[in-house]
Coordinates of C-alpha atoms in Angstrom, one line a residue:
M1 CA -85.4 -17.7 -19.1
K2 CA -86.4 -16.5 -15.6
F3 CA -85.0 -19.7 -14.1
L4 CA -81.6 -19.3 -16.0
G5 CA -81.4 -15.7 -14.8
K6 CA -82.0 -16.7 -11.2
L7 CA -79.4 -19.5 -11.5
I8 CA -76.8 -17.1 -12.8
I9 CA -77.6 -14.7 -9.9
W10 CA -77.3 -17.5 -7.4
L11 CA -74.0 -18.7 -8.9
L12 CA -72.6 -15.2 -8.7
I13 CA -73.7 -15.0 -5.1
A14 CA -72.1 -18.3 -4.3
L15 CA -68.9 -17.2 -6.1
L16 CA -68.9 -14.0 -4.1
L17 CA -69.4 -15.9 -0.9
V18 CA -66.5 -18.2 -1.8
I19 CA -64.3 -15.2 -2.5
L20 CA -65.4 -13.6 0.7
A21 CA -64.8 -16.8 2.6
F22 CA -61.4 -17.1 1.0
Y23 CA -60.7 -13.5 1.7
F24 CA -61.4 -13.9 5.4
L25 CA -59.6 -17.2 5.6
L26 CA -56.4 -15.6 4.2
Q27 CA -56.5 -13.2 7.2
T28 CA -56.3 -16.1 9.6
R29 CA -53.3 -18.1 10.6
W30 CA -54.8 -21.3 9.1
G31 CA -55.2 -19.6 5.7
A32 CA -51.8 -17.9 5.8
R33 CA -50.2 -21.2 6.6
H34 CA -51.8 -23.0 3.7
V35 CA -51.2 -20.3 1.2
S36 CA -47.5 -20.2 2.3
Q37 CA -47.2 -23.9 1.9
W38 CA -48.8 -23.8 -1.6
L39 CA -46.4 -21.0 -2.7
S40 CA -43.4 -22.8 -1.3
D41 CA -44.4 -26.1 -3.1
S42 CA -45.3 -24.4 -6.4
T43 CA -42.3 -22.1 -6.8
P44 CA -38.5 -22.3 -6.3
Y45 CA -38.9 -20.0 -3.3
H46 CA -39.5 -20.6 0.4
V47 CA -42.3 -18.3 1.6
T48 CA -44.0 -18.0 5.0
F49 CA -46.2 -15.4 6.6
D50 CA -48.4 -15.6 9.7
A51 CA -51.3 -13.5 8.5
M52 CA -52.6 -11.2 5.8
D53 CA -54.4 -8.0 6.8
H54 CA -56.5 -6.0 4.4
R55 CA -58.7 -3.0 5.3
F56 CA -61.4 -1.5 3.2
S57 CA -60.3 1.9 4.4
S58 CA -57.2 1.4 2.4
P59 CA -58.3 -1.0 -0.3
S60 CA -55.1 -0.9 -2.4
H61 CA -52.8 -2.2 0.3
I62 CA -52.2 -5.7 1.6
L63 CA -50.3 -6.2 4.8
L64 CA -48.4 -9.5 5.4
K65 CA -47.1 -10.1 9.0
N66 CA -44.0 -12.0 10.1
V67 CA -42.7 -12.7 6.5
T68 CA -39.8 -14.9 5.5
F69 CA -38.8 -15.2 1.8
G70 CA -35.9 -16.7 0.0
R71 CA -34.7 -19.2 -2.6
D72 CA -34.9 -22.8 -1.7
G73 CA -31.8 -24.2 -0.1
K74 CA -30.3 -20.7 0.5
P75 CA -30.4 -18.2 3.5
A76 CA -33.5 -16.1 3.5
T77 CA -33.5 -13.0 1.4
L78 CA -36.0 -11.2 3.6
V79 CA -37.2 -11.6 7.1
A80 CA -39.6 -8.9 8.2
K81 CA -42.3 -8.3 10.8
A82 CA -44.5 -6.6 8.2
V83 CA -44.6 -6.2 4.5
D84 CA -47.0 -3.6 3.1
I85 CA -47.8 -4.2 -0.6
G86 CA -49.4 -1.3 -2.5
L87 CA -51.4 -2.4 -5.5
S88 CA -52.5 -0.4 -8.6
S89 CA -54.3 -0.9 -11.9
R90 CA -51.0 -2.2 -13.3
Q91 CA -51.8 -5.6 -11.7
I92 CA -54.3 -6.2 -14.5
T93 CA -51.5 -6.4 -17.1
D94 CA -48.5 -7.2 -14.9
P95 CA -49.6 -8.9 -11.7
L96 CA -46.2 -9.2 -10.1
H97 CA -45.2 -5.5 -10.6
V98 CA -46.8 -3.6 -7.7
D99 CA -46.9 0.1 -6.8
T100 CA -45.0 0.0 -3.5
I101 CA -43.5 -2.5 -1.2
L102 CA -42.8 -1.4 2.4
L103 CA -40.5 -3.6 4.5
Q104 CA -40.6 -3.0 8.3
D105 CA -38.6 -4.3 11.2
G106 CA -36.5 -7.0 9.7
T107 CA -33.5 -8.0 7.6
L108 CA -32.8 -7.8 3.8
N109 CA -29.8 -9.7 2.3
L110 CA -28.6 -8.1 -0.9
S111 CA -26.7 -11.2 -2.1
P112 CA -26.3 -11.4 -5.9
S113 CA -27.3 -15.1 -5.9
N114 CA -30.7 -14.1 -4.6
A115 CA -31.5 -12.2 -7.8
P116 CA -33.5 -12.1 -10.0
L117 CA -36.7 -12.1 -7.9
P118 CA -40.2 -12.8 -9.3
F119 CA -41.6 -9.4 -8.4
A120 CA -40.8 -5.7 -8.8
A121 CA -42.2 -2.3 -7.6
D122 CA -42.3 1.3 -8.6
R123 CA -41.0 2.0 -5.1
L124 CA -39.2 -0.2 -2.5
Q125 CA -39.4 1.4 1.0
L126 CA -37.5 0.3 4.1
N127 CA -38.4 1.2 7.7
N128 CA -36.1 0.1 10.5
M129 CA -34.5 -2.7 8.5
A130 CA -31.1 -4.4 8.6
L131 CA -29.1 -4.7 5.4
N132 CA -26.4 -7.2 4.6
S133 CA -24.4 -7.6 1.4
P134 CA -22.8 -11.1 1.4
E135 CA -20.9 -12.3 -1.7
T136 CA -20.2 -8.8 -3.0
G137 CA -17.2 -6.5 -3.0
W138 CA -19.0 -4.3 -0.5
D139 CA -18.9 -6.1 2.9
L140 CA -21.8 -4.1 4.2
S141 CA -23.8 -4.7 7.4
A142 CA -26.3 -1.9 8.3
Q143 CA -28.9 -1.5 11.1
R144 CA -31.9 0.7 11.6
V145 CA -32.1 1.4 7.9
S146 CA -34.9 3.6 6.4
G147 CA -35.2 4.8 2.9
G148 CA -36.3 3.9 -0.6
V149 CA -35.3 2.6 -4.0
I150 CA -37.2 4.0 -7.1
P151 CA -38.0 2.0 -9.1
W152 CA -37.1 -1.5 -7.8
A153 CA -36.6 -4.0 -10.5
P154 CA -34.2 -6.9 -9.4
V155 CA -32.2 -8.5 -12.2
A156 CA -29.8 -11.5 -12.3
G157 CA -26.9 -10.7 -10.0
N158 CA -28.3 -7.4 -8.7
V159 CA -31.0 -7.3 -6.0
L160 CA -31.4 -3.5 -6.4
G161 CA -31.7 -3.6 -10.2
T162 CA -29.7 -1.7 -12.9
K163 CA -31.4 1.7 -12.9
A164 CA -32.8 3.3 -9.7
Q165 CA -32.6 6.3 -7.4
I166 CA -31.6 5.5 -3.8
Q167 CA -32.0 7.4 -0.6
M168 CA -31.2 5.6 2.7
S169 CA -30.2 6.4 6.2
A170 CA -28.8 4.0 8.8
G171 CA -28.4 4.2 12.5
S172 CA -25.2 2.2 12.3
L173 CA -23.3 0.3 9.7
S174 CA -20.0 -1.4 8.9
L175 CA -18.5 -1.2 5.4
N176 CA -15.5 -3.3 4.7
G177 CA -14.7 -3.5 8.4
I178 CA -15.1 0.3 9.0
P179 CA -17.9 1.1 11.5
A180 CA -20.1 4.3 11.2
T181 CA -23.3 5.7 12.7
N182 CA -26.0 8.1 11.5
A183 CA -25.2 7.4 7.9
L184 CA -27.0 9.0 4.9
I185 CA -26.7 8.0 1.3
E186 CA -28.4 9.5 -1.7
G187 CA -27.6 8.6 -5.3
T188 CA -28.4 6.6 -8.4
L189 CA -27.7 3.3 -10.1
D190 CA -27.2 3.2 -13.8
N191 CA -26.1 -0.1 -15.4
G192 CA -23.2 -0.8 -13.0
E193 CA -22.4 2.9 -12.4
V194 CA -23.1 4.1 -8.9
T195 CA -23.4 7.8 -8.3
L196 CA -23.4 8.9 -4.7
T197 CA -24.6 12.5 -4.7
T198 CA -24.6 12.8 -0.9
V199 CA -22.7 10.6 1.6
G200 CA -22.5 11.5 5.3
A201 CA -21.8 9.5 8.4
D202 CA -20.3 9.8 11.9
M203 CA -17.3 7.5 12.1
A204 CA -14.4 6.9 14.4
R205 CA -15.6 9.7 16.7
G206 CA -15.6 12.1 13.8
S207 CA -17.6 12.7 10.6
L208 CA -17.4 12.0 6.9
T209 CA -19.2 13.9 4.1
G210 CA -18.8 13.9 0.4
N211 CA -19.9 12.7 -3.0
A212 CA -18.4 10.2 -5.4
R213 CA -19.0 7.9 -8.4
R214 CA -18.2 4.2 -8.9
N215 CA -17.9 3.3 -12.6
S216 CA -18.9 0.0 -14.1
D217 CA -15.3 -1.2 -14.3
G218 CA -14.8 -0.7 -10.5
S219 CA -12.9 2.6 -10.7
W220 CA -13.9 5.5 -8.4
V221 CA -14.2 9.2 -8.9
V222 CA -14.2 11.1 -5.6
D223 CA -15.3 14.7 -6.4
N224 CA -15.3 15.8 -2.8
L225 CA -14.6 14.0 0.5
R226 CA -14.1 15.6 3.9
L227 CA -13.0 13.8 7.1
N228 CA -13.3 15.8 10.3
E229 CA -11.8 14.8 13.7
I230 CA -11.4 11.2 12.9
R231 CA -10.0 9.0 15.7
M232 CA -9.1 5.6 14.3
Q233 CA -7.0 2.7 15.6
S234 CA -6.1 -0.2 13.3
D235 CA -4.4 -3.5 13.7
K236 CA -2.8 -3.2 10.2
S237 CA 0.6 -1.9 9.2
L238 CA 0.6 1.4 7.4
L239 CA 1.1 -0.2 4.0
D240 CA -1.8 -2.6 4.6
F241 CA -3.9 0.2 6.0
L242 CA -3.5 2.1 2.7
A243 CA -3.7 -1.0 0.5
P244 CA -7.4 -0.5 -0.3
L245 CA -6.4 2.7 -2.3
T246 CA -4.4 0.5 -4.6
T247 CA -6.8 -2.4 -5.1
V248 CA -9.3 -0.5 -7.2
P249 CA -8.6 -0.2 -10.9
S250 CA -8.4 3.6 -10.6
L251 CA -9.1 6.2 -7.9
Q252 CA -9.6 9.8 -9.0
I253 CA -9.6 12.4 -6.2
G254 CA -11.0 15.8 -7.0
R255 CA -10.6 17.1 -3.4
L256 CA -9.9 15.4 -0.1
D257 CA -9.8 17.3 3.1
I258 CA -8.8 15.8 6.5
T259 CA -9.0 18.0 9.6
D260 CA -7.7 17.2 13.0
A261 CA -7.4 13.4 12.5
R262 CA -5.6 10.9 14.7
L263 CA -4.7 7.6 13.2
Q264 CA -2.7 4.7 14.8
G265 CA -1.5 1.3 13.9
P266 CA 0.9 -1.3 15.4
D267 CA 4.1 0.5 14.1
W268 CA 2.8 3.9 13.0
A269 CA 0.8 6.9 14.2
V270 CA -0.2 10.4 13.1
T271 CA -1.8 13.0 15.4
D272 CA -3.6 16.3 14.6
L273 CA -3.3 15.6 10.9
D274 CA -4.6 18.3 8.5
L275 CA -4.4 17.4 4.9
N276 CA -5.7 18.9 1.6
L277 CA -5.3 16.9 -1.6
R278 CA -6.5 18.0 -5.0
N279 CA -6.6 16.5 -8.5
L280 CA -4.8 13.2 -8.2
T281 CA -5.5 9.9 -9.8
L282 CA -4.1 6.6 -8.4
S283 CA -4.1 3.6 -10.8
Q284 CA -2.1 0.5 -11.4
G285 CA 0.4 1.2 -8.6
G286 CA 1.2 4.7 -9.9
W287 CA -0.4 8.1 -10.1
Q288 CA -1.3 10.8 -12.7
S289 CA -2.1 14.4 -12.3
D290 CA -2.2 17.6 -14.5
D291 CA -2.5 20.2 -11.7
G292 CA -2.5 18.4 -8.4
K293 CA -1.6 19.8 -5.0
I294 CA -1.1 18.5 -1.5
S295 CA -0.7 20.4 1.8
M296 CA -0.2 18.5 5.0
N297 CA 0.8 19.1 8.6
A298 CA 0.6 17.2 11.8
S299 CA 1.7 17.4 15.4
E300 CA 3.5 14.0 15.3
F301 CA 4.2 11.3 12.8
I302 CA 5.7 7.9 13.7
Y303 CA 6.7 5.1 11.3
G304 CA 8.9 2.5 12.8
S305 CA 12.0 4.2 14.1
L306 CA 11.1 7.4 12.3
H307 CA 9.6 10.0 14.6
L308 CA 8.7 13.5 13.2
L309 CA 7.4 16.4 15.2
D310 CA 5.4 19.2 13.6
P311 CA 6.0 18.0 10.0
I312 CA 4.8 20.3 7.2
L313 CA 4.6 19.3 3.6
N314 CA 3.6 21.3 0.5
A315 CA 3.9 19.8 -3.0
E316 CA 2.5 20.0 -6.5
F317 CA 1.8 17.3 -9.0
S318 CA 2.2 17.5 -12.8
P319 CA 2.8 15.0 -15.6
Q320 CA 6.6 15.8 -15.2
G321 CA 6.7 14.7 -11.5
I322 CA 6.3 16.2 -8.1
A323 CA 7.5 19.7 -7.1
L324 CA 8.3 19.6 -3.4
R325 CA 7.8 23.2 -2.4
Q326 CA 8.4 22.8 1.3
F327 CA 9.2 20.1 3.8
T328 CA 10.1 21.0 7.3
S329 CA 10.0 19.0 10.6
R330 CA 11.5 18.7 14.0
W331 CA 13.4 15.4 14.1
E332 CA 15.7 13.8 16.7
G333 CA 15.9 17.0 18.8
G334 CA 16.7 19.2 15.8
M335 CA 15.3 20.4 12.5
V336 CA 15.1 19.2 8.9
R337 CA 14.2 21.3 5.9
S338 CA 14.2 20.6 2.2
S339 CA 12.7 21.4 -1.2
G340 CA 13.1 20.1 -4.7
N341 CA 11.6 17.9 -7.3
W342 CA 10.9 14.2 -8.1
L343 CA 11.2 13.8 -11.8
R344 CA 9.1 11.1 -13.5
A345 CA 11.7 10.9 -16.3
G346 CA 14.5 8.8 -14.8
N347 CA 12.7 8.5 -11.4
A348 CA 15.1 11.0 -10.0
L349 CA 14.8 12.9 -6.7
V350 CA 16.6 16.3 -7.0
L351 CA 16.6 18.4 -3.8
D352 CA 17.5 22.0 -4.3
D353 CA 18.5 22.2 -0.6
A354 CA 18.6 20.0 2.4
V355 CA 19.4 21.3 5.9
F356 CA 20.0 19.4 9.1
A357 CA 20.4 21.4 12.3
G358 CA 20.7 20.5 16.0
L359 CA 20.1 16.8 15.5
E360 CA 20.9 14.2 18.2
Y361 CA 20.8 11.2 16.0
T362 CA 21.8 7.6 16.8
L363 CA 22.2 5.5 13.6
P364 CA 20.1 2.3 13.4
E365 CA 21.9 -0.9 14.3
N366 CA 21.5 -2.1 10.8
W367 CA 22.3 1.1 9.0
K368 CA 25.2 -0.5 7.1
S369 CA 22.8 -3.2 5.6
L370 CA 20.2 -0.5 4.9
W371 CA 22.9 1.5 3.1
M372 CA 23.5 -1.5 0.8
E373 CA 19.8 -2.3 0.1
Q374 CA 18.5 -1.5 -3.3
L375 CA 16.1 1.4 -3.5
P376 CA 12.5 1.0 -4.9
P377 CA 12.1 1.3 -8.7
W378 CA 10.6 4.8 -8.4
L379 CA 13.8 6.1 -6.8
Q380 CA 16.6 5.6 -9.3
S381 CA 18.8 8.5 -8.1
V382 CA 19.0 11.1 -5.3
T383 CA 20.9 14.4 -5.7
L384 CA 21.4 17.3 -3.3
K385 CA 22.2 20.5 -5.1
K386 CA 22.9 22.2 -1.8
F387 CA 23.5 20.6 1.5
G388 CA 24.0 22.1 5.0
A389 CA 24.5 20.8 8.5
S390 CA 24.8 22.7 11.7
R391 CA 25.5 21.7 15.4
N392 CA 24.5 18.0 15.0
L393 CA 25.4 15.0 17.2
V394 CA 25.7 11.7 15.3
I395 CA 26.3 8.4 17.1
D396 CA 27.0 4.9 16.0
I397 CA 26.6 2.2 18.7
D398 CA 28.1 -0.6 16.7
P399 CA 29.9 -2.6 19.4
D400 CA 32.8 -3.6 17.0
F401 CA 33.6 0.1 16.3
P402 CA 31.5 2.7 18.1
W403 CA 31.9 6.3 17.3
Q404 CA 30.3 9.7 17.7
I405 CA 30.8 13.2 16.3
T406 CA 29.8 16.3 18.3
A407 CA 28.7 19.7 16.9
L408 CA 28.9 18.4 13.3
D409 CA 28.8 21.1 10.7
G410 CA 29.0 20.8 7.0
Y411 CA 28.1 21.9 3.5
G412 CA 28.1 20.4 0.1
A413 CA 27.1 20.9 -3.5
N414 CA 25.7 18.7 -6.3
L415 CA 26.0 15.6 -4.1
Q416 CA 24.6 12.5 -5.8
L417 CA 23.8 10.1 -3.0
A418 CA 22.0 7.4 -5.0
K419 CA 22.6 6.1 -8.5
N420 CA 20.9 3.1 -10.2
R421 CA 18.9 2.5 -7.0
Q422 CA 22.1 2.2 -4.9
W423 CA 23.2 4.5 -2.1
G424 CA 26.7 5.9 -2.3
V425 CA 28.6 9.2 -2.9
W426 CA 28.6 9.1 -6.7
D427 CA 29.3 12.8 -7.5
G428 CA 29.7 16.2 -5.9
S429 CA 31.7 17.7 -3.1
A430 CA 31.3 18.2 0.7
T431 CA 33.1 19.5 3.7
L432 CA 32.4 18.2 7.2
N433 CA 33.8 19.2 10.6
G434 CA 33.0 18.8 14.2
A435 CA 34.0 20.1 17.6
A436 CA 34.9 16.7 19.0
A437 CA 34.6 13.0 18.2
T438 CA 35.3 9.6 19.5
F439 CA 36.3 6.7 17.3
N440 CA 36.4 3.3 19.0
R441 CA 37.3 4.9 22.4
I442 CA 39.9 7.3 20.9
D443 CA 39.0 10.9 21.5
V444 CA 39.9 13.6 19.0
R445 CA 39.2 17.3 18.6
R446 CA 38.2 19.4 15.6
P447 CA 37.8 16.5 13.1
S448 CA 37.5 17.7 9.6
M449 CA 37.0 16.1 6.1
T450 CA 36.7 17.4 2.6
L451 CA 35.8 15.1 -0.3
N452 CA 35.1 15.3 -4.0
A453 CA 33.5 12.5 -6.0
D454 CA 33.2 11.6 -9.6
A455 CA 32.3 8.6 -11.7
S456 CA 35.7 7.0 -11.0
N457 CA 36.6 7.8 -7.4
V458 CA 35.7 9.4 -4.1
N459 CA 38.7 11.6 -3.3
I460 CA 39.2 12.6 0.4
T461 CA 41.5 15.5 -0.1
E462 CA 41.7 16.5 3.6
L463 CA 41.0 14.4 6.7
S464 CA 42.4 15.7 10.0
A465 CA 41.9 15.7 13.8
F466 CA 43.7 16.7 16.9
T467 CA 44.5 13.9 19.3
E468 CA 45.3 14.4 23.0
K469 CA 48.8 15.6 22.2
G470 CA 49.2 15.9 18.4
I471 CA 47.5 16.0 15.1
L472 CA 46.5 13.4 12.5
E473 CA 46.3 14.2 8.8
A474 CA 45.2 11.9 6.0
T475 CA 44.1 11.7 2.4
A476 CA 42.3 8.8 0.8
T477 CA 40.8 7.5 -2.4
V478 CA 37.9 5.1 -2.7
A479 CA 37.2 3.6 -6.2
Q480 CA 33.7 3.6 -7.4
Q481 CA 34.0 0.1 -8.9
P482 CA 32.4 -2.8 -7.1
Q483 CA 35.7 -3.9 -5.5
R484 CA 35.8 -0.5 -3.7
Q485 CA 39.6 -0.4 -3.7
T486 CA 40.7 2.1 -1.1
H487 CA 44.1 3.8 -0.7
V488 CA 44.9 5.8 2.6
T489 CA 47.9 7.9 3.5
L490 CA 48.1 9.1 7.1
N491 CA 50.6 11.2 9.0
G492 CA 50.6 11.8 12.7
R493 CA 52.8 14.4 14.5
G494 CA 53.3 14.3 18.2
V495 CA 50.6 11.7 18.7
P496 CA 50.5 8.7 21.1
L497 CA 52.0 5.8 19.1
N498 CA 49.2 3.4 20.2
V499 CA 46.5 5.7 18.6
L500 CA 46.1 3.3 15.7
Q501 CA 45.8 0.2 17.8
Q502 CA 42.1 0.8 18.6
W503 CA 41.5 1.3 14.8
G504 CA 42.8 -2.1 13.8
W505 CA 46.6 -1.9 13.5
P506 CA 48.5 -4.4 15.7
T507 CA 50.3 -3.2 18.8
L508 CA 53.7 -1.5 18.2
P509 CA 56.8 -2.6 20.0
I510 CA 57.6 1.0 21.0
T511 CA 55.6 3.3 23.2
G512 CA 55.2 7.0 24.0
D513 CA 54.5 9.9 21.7
G514 CA 55.9 10.4 18.3
N515 CA 55.4 10.6 14.6
V516 CA 53.6 8.1 12.5
Q517 CA 53.5 7.6 8.7
L518 CA 51.0 5.0 7.3
T519 CA 50.1 4.0 3.8
A520 CA 47.6 1.2 3.3
S521 CA 45.1 -0.2 0.7
G522 CA 42.3 -2.6 0.8
N523 CA 38.9 -3.4 -0.6
V524 CA 35.9 -2.0 1.3
Q525 CA 33.1 -4.3 0.3
A526 CA 29.9 -5.0 2.2
D527 CA 29.8 -8.7 1.5
A528 CA 33.4 -9.5 2.2
P529 CA 35.8 -8.9 5.2
L530 CA 38.2 -6.0 4.9
K531 CA 41.2 -7.3 6.9
P532 CA 42.3 -10.0 4.4
T533 CA 42.6 -7.4 1.7
V534 CA 44.7 -4.9 3.6
N535 CA 48.2 -4.3 2.5
G536 CA 50.2 -1.4 4.1
Q537 CA 53.3 -0.1 5.7
L538 CA 53.7 1.9 8.9
H539 CA 56.8 3.8 10.2
A540 CA 56.9 5.2 13.7
V541 CA 59.4 7.2 15.7
N542 CA 59.0 8.1 19.4
M543 CA 60.5 10.9 21.4
D544 CA 63.4 8.7 22.4
K545 CA 64.3 8.2 18.7
Q546 CA 63.2 4.6 18.7
E547 CA 62.0 3.6 15.3
V548 CA 59.9 0.8 14.0
T549 CA 58.7 -0.1 10.5
Q550 CA 56.0 -2.7 10.0
Q551 CA 54.6 -4.1 6.8
M552 CA 51.2 -5.7 6.5
L553 CA 50.3 -8.2 3.7
G554 CA 46.8 -9.7 3.6
G555 CA 46.0 -8.3 7.0
M556 CA 49.0 -9.9 8.7
I557 CA 52.2 -8.3 9.9
K558 CA 55.3 -9.6 8.1

């Protein structure tokens, strides 16, 4: 029995010596290399580390140096100078679930294809790490990341697990192409739902703070978001710049504040933007709101040829539509002011008033084609209940028929300017007059026009102007049918007889000043020439009592 007892003691001593030898070998490069090779050969993972360090002063921690870990045939999930593993009594029942894992000075790739992983921890800590998220909807690249995930339990398709608390800071990062520095994120993960209780970062020479929630279906709820002194330049058009707002299933905004922002793209820019938006949900290309509001002002807004100075906008959102409480802006050297409503029922824009004062506006070269283009589906009709114009200069530089009107004044009521997504003058009345005008190099004074429109016709009941020596007066009717059949009656008293030559009528055989009577009709259509449809008769008498009568059929004098 004594011999058996001594044998057991010697065997235990030998086993202890083997364990101690193995323990010390693991802390050498030779031992680390062989253990790494054994793990790589025995598992579907590639594992390497240079050395293992263990100190009896901290017996529950194992330190691995210069670690590389990842699935076979794929980029490494982890590369770190040091991995500190904290053990606990739990290793007796669950050897691969440790107390803490501390990753230092390396890179962690959060690719869904890397999960699940064979181990977990009550706490995953990062210290001066880089994070990347390839193959996800979050194109994230972050540097100098520190923080933690509690607990850390990777599952298939999710490296961070399904339920965890997160607190991380990053010295710099780029999220979906947007760079930021000094970022801080605090929140939770809960089965696909991401709650960000605190978000903060310095970005685009400004700052961002807020809190939000991403639901499992990909929709977002932004409770509060504040952007301050943002300075951002983009290579995208304005619609492409705003496109991310429409790509998510739903975006619910509780409150959005933008202060002193400057944004710029290739054909758009806004400076000194202040914006407050509340209670608005964007989804499926539309919006919903029960009690939403927007207040916005800027020093300058540019979109293509549109250039607004000091625009101010205040509006309210409701299930019925948008109540435009105020819109004012300096534009083209003058001022624009309006208020009204956009009604969801019928997609109708009804402006209570619209005022244009002091403009110096040159029409776009393609304004006629723009006038004929169909409006978007959300704008079926446009109505001005009250219209006013004062001291405006309007210019058309069309080389075939240039014109301009100086000191243009006017007023109107119940003008329907769009119907069934098509511009026109479909209803209402208006009176316009100017101090002077030029129509295809013919100067006139005090031009004036009064019109009334209904479902059948646009009736121009008064159209007059003083020429160099006389006066022209006319009336006209334009049918609302697609043919746009137009009838014109014009009388000129004491006017130069060649006054109509610059406006398309052939040269008269008599000259001088005199009286003119013209009746004509034709079809004013955008996709067909006018001249072949014109039929009319002109009678002229000069001061010498010379008379001429000309008849036009199909645009030709007979």
